[in-house]
Amino acid sequence: MPQPLIVANWKMHKTHLEALAWLQQFREVCQPSSARIVVAPPFTALESLATTLREQPLPFPLYLAAQNLHPEPNGAFTGEVSAPMLKALGVSYVILGHSERRQLFFESHTSIRLKMISALRHQLRPILCIGESAAIKAQGKTLDFLKGQLDGSLEGIEGLAKEDFSRLVIAYEPIWAIGSGIAAAPEAIEATHQSLRGYLIDRFGPSGSHIPLLYGGSLKAANAASILGQPSVNGALVGGASLDAGEFASIVAACG
Ligand code: PEP
């Protein structure tokens, strides 16, 4: 069994001071567990969290993630942040292709793919998000849609060095479950993850069996154990429920 990966996606919430207060509370309540814990705050809180974690480490590792990056290492791209800049701050992961970025910021397969390649080349671990809308689910086209998203965002990835490729993480996040309070049913998540695993093995051979497959969408302390207990679920991407340090600590604890 791979180590479960639990990722907090704070989206556009918390100032750097609020982030530090969260960390202090998390330090008080979180018990060591089998999970690898990752927190993705806004860009503005990465530096303070990284410094505090370096100066006053937790009794277990806590990794940082960014919520986006620009594929170029530097240049005339006002408002953007690059992979080497994140790496220099001590960031380990980056969330890419989140449905909010696809829908609200019109991110295409091509731009997501370029970001993925940049992240992998700069030793970051991309968490590639995929997920179907309620309309696609109602048409019974979920798996075709998810495979189309993977085809589009992973094109050419297998050409990268094996050690780069091995850092890839995928998060299945049904759009209708995100922020709705209604998570997908554990058995349905398991079935989808099994299909995605089959796709990854068909496409990448044995390497495809090692890519962590996370679930995201209204996961909270109350449903964490039943979702994380599914054999094909390797962890979770947690939005709203991660904003409260106690709730997030309970989700981490559900990994045992
Ligand atoms: C997300 O947006 O990545 C997410 C999982 O959100 P929530 O947990 O709030 O549904």
CSV table of C-alpha atoms and ligand atoms in Angstrom, one decimal:
chain,number,residue,atom,x,y,z
A,1,MET,CA,0.0,0.0,0.0
A,2,PRO,CA,1.5,3.4,-1.0
A,3,GLN,CA,1.5,6.1,1.8
A,4,PRO,CA,-1.8,8.0,1.7
A,5,LEU,CA,-1.4,11.6,0.5
A,6,ILE,CA,-3.7,14.2,2.1
A,7,VAL,CA,-3.6,17.6,0.5
A,8,ALA,CA,-5.2,20.8,1.8
A,9,ASN,CA,-6.3,23.1,-1.0
A,10,TRP,CA,-7.0,26.5,0.7
A,11,LYS,CA,-7.9,28.2,-2.6
A,12,MET,CA,-8.0,32.0,-2.1
A,13,HIS,CA,-8.4,31.8,1.7
A,14,LYS,CA,-6.2,33.0,4.5
A,15,THR,CA,-3.7,35.8,4.8
A,16,HIS,CA,-0.2,34.8,5.8
A,17,LEU,CA,-1.0,35.6,9.4
A,18,GLU,CA,-4.1,33.4,9.3
A,19,ALA,CA,-2.0,30.7,7.7
A,20,LEU,CA,0.4,30.8,10.6
A,21,ALA,CA,-2.5,30.7,13.1
A,22,TRP,CA,-3.8,27.6,11.3
A,23,LEU,CA,-0.3,26.0,11.5
A,24,GLN,CA,-0.1,26.7,15.3
A,25,GLN,CA,-3.5,25.1,15.8
A,26,PHE,CA,-2.7,22.1,13.6
A,27,ARG,CA,0.6,21.6,15.5
A,28,GLU,CA,-1.5,21.3,18.7
A,29,VAL,CA,-4.1,18.9,17.4
A,30,CYS,CA,-2.5,16.7,14.7
A,31,GLN,CA,-1.2,13.3,15.7
A,32,PRO,CA,1.4,11.4,13.7
A,33,SER,CA,-0.4,9.1,11.2
A,34,SER,CA,0.4,7.1,8.1
A,35,ALA,CA,-0.4,10.0,5.8
A,36,ARG,CA,1.9,12.3,4.0
A,37,ILE,CA,0.5,15.8,4.6
A,38,VAL,CA,0.6,18.6,2.1
A,39,VAL,CA,-0.8,22.2,2.5
A,40,ALA,CA,-1.5,24.4,-0.6
A,41,PRO,CA,-2.0,28.0,0.7
A,42,PRO,CA,-2.2,31.0,-1.5
A,43,PHE,CA,1.2,32.2,-2.9
A,44,THR,CA,1.3,34.9,-0.3
A,45,ALA,CA,1.5,32.5,2.6
A,46,LEU,CA,4.0,30.0,1.2
A,47,GLU,CA,7.1,31.9,2.5
A,48,SER,CA,5.9,32.4,6.0
A,49,LEU,CA,4.7,28.8,6.3
A,50,ALA,CA,8.0,27.5,4.9
A,51,THR,CA,10.1,29.7,7.3
A,52,THR,CA,8.1,28.7,10.3
A,53,LEU,CA,8.2,25.0,9.4
A,54,ARG,CA,12.0,25.2,9.0
A,55,GLU,CA,12.5,27.1,12.3
A,56,GLN,CA,10.0,25.1,14.3
A,57,PRO,CA,9.4,21.8,12.6
A,58,LEU,CA,6.4,19.7,13.4
A,59,PRO,CA,7.1,16.2,14.8
A,60,PHE,CA,6.3,14.8,11.3
A,61,PRO,CA,6.9,16.3,7.8
A,62,LEU,CA,4.4,18.8,6.4
A,63,TYR,CA,5.0,19.5,2.7
A,64,LEU,CA,3.9,22.7,0.9
A,65,ALA,CA,2.1,23.0,-2.5
A,66,ALA,CA,1.4,25.9,-4.8
A,67,GLN,CA,-2.0,26.2,-6.5
A,68,ASN,CA,-0.6,27.2,-9.9
A,69,LEU,CA,2.5,28.1,-11.8
A,70,HIS,CA,3.6,29.6,-15.1
A,71,PRO,CA,5.5,27.2,-17.4
A,72,GLU,CA,8.3,29.5,-18.2
A,73,PRO,CA,11.1,29.8,-15.6
A,74,ASN,CA,11.1,33.6,-15.8
A,75,GLY,CA,10.3,36.4,-18.2
A,76,ALA,CA,7.8,39.2,-19.0
A,77,PHE,CA,4.7,37.5,-17.5
A,78,THR,CA,3.2,40.1,-15.1
A,79,GLY,CA,1.5,38.5,-12.2
A,80,GLU,CA,2.9,35.0,-12.7
A,81,VAL,CA,5.1,32.7,-10.5
A,82,SER,CA,7.4,30.1,-11.9
A,83,ALA,CA,8.5,26.5,-10.9
A,84,PRO,CA,12.0,27.6,-9.9
A,85,MET,CA,10.6,30.4,-7.7
A,86,LEU,CA,8.4,27.9,-5.9
A,87,LYS,CA,11.2,25.3,-5.6
A,88,ALA,CA,13.5,28.0,-4.1
A,89,LEU,CA,10.9,28.6,-1.4
A,90,GLY,CA,10.9,24.9,-0.4
A,91,VAL,CA,7.6,24.1,-2.2
A,92,SER,CA,7.3,20.3,-3.1
A,93,TYR,CA,3.9,20.0,-4.9
A,94,VAL,CA,1.8,22.1,-7.3
A,95,ILE,CA,-1.9,21.7,-8.0
A,96,LEU,CA,-2.6,21.9,-11.7
A,97,GLY,CA,-5.7,21.7,-13.9
A,98,HIS,CA,-8.1,22.3,-11.0
A,99,SER,CA,-11.7,22.6,-12.4
A,100,GLU,CA,-11.9,26.2,-11.1
A,101,ARG,CA,-8.8,27.1,-13.2
A,102,ARG,CA,-10.2,25.3,-16.2
A,103,GLN,CA,-13.6,27.0,-15.9
A,104,LEU,CA,-12.9,30.4,-14.5
A,105,PHE,CA,-9.5,31.0,-16.1
A,106,PHE,CA,-10.1,29.1,-19.3
A,107,GLU,CA,-7.0,26.8,-18.9
A,108,SER,CA,-6.6,24.5,-21.9
A,109,HIS,CA,-5.1,21.0,-22.1
A,110,THR,CA,-2.1,22.6,-23.7
A,111,SER,CA,-1.5,25.1,-21.0
A,112,ILE,CA,-2.0,22.5,-18.3
A,113,ARG,CA,0.4,20.1,-20.1
A,114,LEU,CA,3.1,22.9,-20.3
A,115,LYS,CA,2.7,23.6,-16.6
A,116,MET,CA,3.0,19.9,-15.8
A,117,ILE,CA,6.2,19.5,-17.8
A,118,SER,CA,7.7,22.6,-16.2
A,119,ALA,CA,6.7,21.3,-12.7
A,120,LEU,CA,8.3,17.9,-13.4
A,121,ARG,CA,11.4,19.3,-14.9
A,122,HIS,CA,11.9,21.5,-11.8
A,123,GLN,CA,11.5,18.6,-9.4
A,124,LEU,CA,8.0,19.6,-8.2
A,125,ARG,CA,5.3,17.0,-7.9
A,126,PRO,CA,2.3,18.1,-10.0
A,127,ILE,CA,-1.2,17.1,-8.7
A,128,LEU,CA,-3.2,16.9,-11.9
A,129,CYS,CA,-6.9,17.4,-11.3
A,130,ILE,CA,-9.5,15.9,-13.5
A,131,GLY,CA,-13.3,15.6,-13.0
A,132,GLU,CA,-16.6,15.6,-14.8
A,133,SER,CA,-19.5,18.0,-14.6
A,134,ALA,CA,-23.0,17.0,-13.5
A,135,ALA,CA,-24.2,17.1,-17.1
A,136,ILE,CA,-21.4,14.7,-18.3
A,137,LYS,CA,-22.2,12.4,-15.5
A,138,ALA,CA,-26.0,12.5,-16.4
A,139,GLN,CA,-25.1,11.5,-20.0
A,140,GLY,CA,-23.1,8.5,-18.7
A,141,LYS,CA,-19.9,9.9,-20.3
A,142,THR,CA,-17.8,10.3,-17.2
A,143,LEU,CA,-15.0,7.8,-18.0
A,144,ASP,CA,-14.6,9.0,-21.6
A,145,PHE,CA,-14.4,12.5,-20.4
A,146,LEU,CA,-11.8,11.8,-17.7
A,147,LYS,CA,-9.7,9.8,-20.2
A,148,GLY,CA,-9.9,12.7,-22.6
A,149,GLN,CA,-8.7,15.1,-19.9
A,150,LEU,CA,-5.8,12.7,-19.1
A,151,ASP,CA,-5.0,12.4,-22.9
A,152,GLY,CA,-4.9,16.1,-23.2
A,153,SER,CA,-2.9,17.0,-20.2
A,154,LEU,CA,-0.4,14.1,-20.2
A,155,GLU,CA,0.6,14.2,-23.9
A,156,GLY,CA,4.3,13.7,-24.2
A,157,ILE,CA,4.8,13.2,-20.5
A,158,GLU,CA,6.2,9.7,-21.0
A,159,GLY,CA,9.0,11.2,-23.0
A,160,LEU,CA,10.4,12.7,-19.7
A,161,ALA,CA,13.0,11.0,-17.7
A,162,LYS,CA,11.6,8.2,-15.5
A,163,GLU,CA,12.6,10.0,-12.2
A,164,ASP,CA,10.6,13.1,-13.4
A,165,PHE,CA,7.6,11.2,-14.5
A,166,SER,CA,7.4,9.3,-11.2
A,167,ARG,CA,6.6,12.5,-9.4
A,168,LEU,CA,3.1,12.7,-11.0
A,169,VAL,CA,0.0,12.6,-8.8
A,170,ILE,CA,-3.6,12.6,-10.1
A,171,ALA,CA,-6.7,13.8,-8.3
A,172,TYR,CA,-10.2,12.7,-9.4
A,173,GLU,CA,-12.5,15.6,-8.4
A,174,PRO,CA,-16.1,15.4,-9.8
A,175,ILE,CA,-17.0,19.0,-10.3
A,176,TRP,CA,-20.5,18.4,-8.9
A,177,ALA,CA,-19.0,17.3,-5.6
A,178,ILE,CA,-16.6,20.2,-5.2
A,179,GLY,CA,-17.9,22.6,-2.5
A,180,SER,CA,-21.4,21.0,-2.8
A,181,GLY,CA,-21.3,19.2,0.6
A,182,ILE,CA,-22.2,16.0,-1.3
A,183,ALA,CA,-19.2,13.7,-1.9
A,184,ALA,CA,-19.4,10.9,-4.5
A,185,ALA,CA,-20.3,7.6,-3.0
A,186,PRO,CA,-17.3,5.5,-1.9
A,187,GLU,CA,-18.2,2.6,-4.2
A,188,ALA,CA,-18.5,4.9,-7.2
A,189,ILE,CA,-15.2,6.5,-6.4
A,190,GLU,CA,-13.6,3.1,-6.2
A,191,ALA,CA,-15.0,2.1,-9.5
A,192,THR,CA,-13.8,5.3,-11.2
A,193,HIS,CA,-10.3,4.9,-9.6
A,194,GLN,CA,-10.1,1.4,-10.8
A,195,SER,CA,-10.9,2.5,-14.4
A,196,LEU,CA,-8.3,5.3,-14.1
A,197,ARG,CA,-5.7,2.9,-12.8
A,198,GLY,CA,-6.4,0.6,-15.8
A,199,TYR,CA,-5.9,3.6,-18.2
A,200,LEU,CA,-2.6,4.6,-16.5
A,201,ILE,CA,-1.2,1.0,-16.7
A,202,ASP,CA,-2.3,0.7,-20.3
A,203,ARG,CA,-0.7,4.0,-21.1
A,204,PHE,CA,2.5,3.9,-19.0
A,205,GLY,CA,3.0,0.2,-18.3
A,206,PRO,CA,4.1,-0.8,-14.7
A,207,SER,CA,5.0,2.9,-13.9
A,208,GLY,CA,1.2,3.6,-14.2
A,209,SER,CA,0.5,1.4,-11.1
A,210,HIS,CA,2.6,3.7,-8.9
A,211,ILE,CA,0.9,7.1,-9.7
A,212,PRO,CA,-1.1,8.1,-6.6
A,213,LEU,CA,-4.8,8.5,-7.3
A,214,LEU,CA,-6.5,11.0,-5.0
A,215,TYR,CA,-10.2,11.8,-4.5
A,216,GLY,CA,-11.5,15.3,-4.0
A,217,GLY,CA,-15.0,16.8,-3.6
A,218,SER,CA,-16.7,17.5,-0.2
A,219,LEU,CA,-14.4,15.1,1.7
A,220,LYS,CA,-14.6,15.9,5.4
A,221,ALA,CA,-13.9,14.2,8.7
A,222,ALA,CA,-17.4,12.5,8.7
A,223,ASN,CA,-16.9,10.7,5.4
A,224,ALA,CA,-13.1,10.5,5.3
A,225,ALA,CA,-12.7,6.9,6.6
A,226,SER,CA,-15.3,5.4,4.2
A,227,ILE,CA,-13.7,7.1,1.2
A,228,LEU,CA,-10.0,6.7,2.2
A,229,GLY,CA,-10.8,3.1,3.1
A,230,GLN,CA,-11.4,2.2,-0.6
A,231,PRO,CA,-8.6,0.1,-1.9
A,232,SER,CA,-8.0,2.2,-5.0
A,233,VAL,CA,-8.1,5.6,-3.2
A,234,ASN,CA,-4.5,6.7,-2.4
A,235,GLY,CA,-5.4,9.9,-0.6
A,236,ALA,CA,-7.5,13.1,-0.9
A,237,LEU,CA,-7.5,16.6,-2.0
A,238,VAL,CA,-9.5,18.6,0.6
A,239,GLY,CA,-10.9,22.1,0.0
A,240,GLY,CA,-13.4,23.6,2.4
A,241,ALA,CA,-12.8,21.1,5.2
A,242,SER,CA,-9.1,21.8,5.2
A,243,LEU,CA,-9.5,25.5,6.3
A,244,ASP,CA,-10.2,24.3,9.9
A,245,ALA,CA,-7.1,22.8,11.4
A,246,GLY,CA,-9.1,20.5,13.7
A,247,GLU,CA,-11.2,19.2,10.9
A,248,PHE,CA,-8.2,18.6,8.7
A,249,ALA,CA,-6.4,16.9,11.5
A,250,SER,CA,-9.4,14.5,11.8
A,251,ILE,CA,-9.2,13.7,8.1
A,252,VAL,CA,-5.4,13.0,8.5
A,253,ALA,CA,-6.3,10.8,11.5
A,254,ALA,CA,-8.7,8.8,9.3
A,255,CYS,CA,-5.7,7.4,7.5
A,256,GLY,CA,-4.7,5.6,10.7
B,1,PEP,C1,-11.3,21.2,-4.3
B,1,PEP,O1,-11.7,22.2,-4.8
B,1,PEP,O2,-10.2,20.7,-4.6
B,1,PEP,C2,-12.1,20.5,-3.2
B,1,PEP,C3,-11.8,19.2,-3.0
B,1,PEP,O3,-13.0,21.3,-2.6
B,1,PEP,P1,-14.1,20.8,-1.5
B,1,PEP,O4,-13.4,19.8,-0.6
B,1,PEP,O5,-14.4,22.0,-0.8
B,1,PEP,O6,-15.2,20.1,-2.2
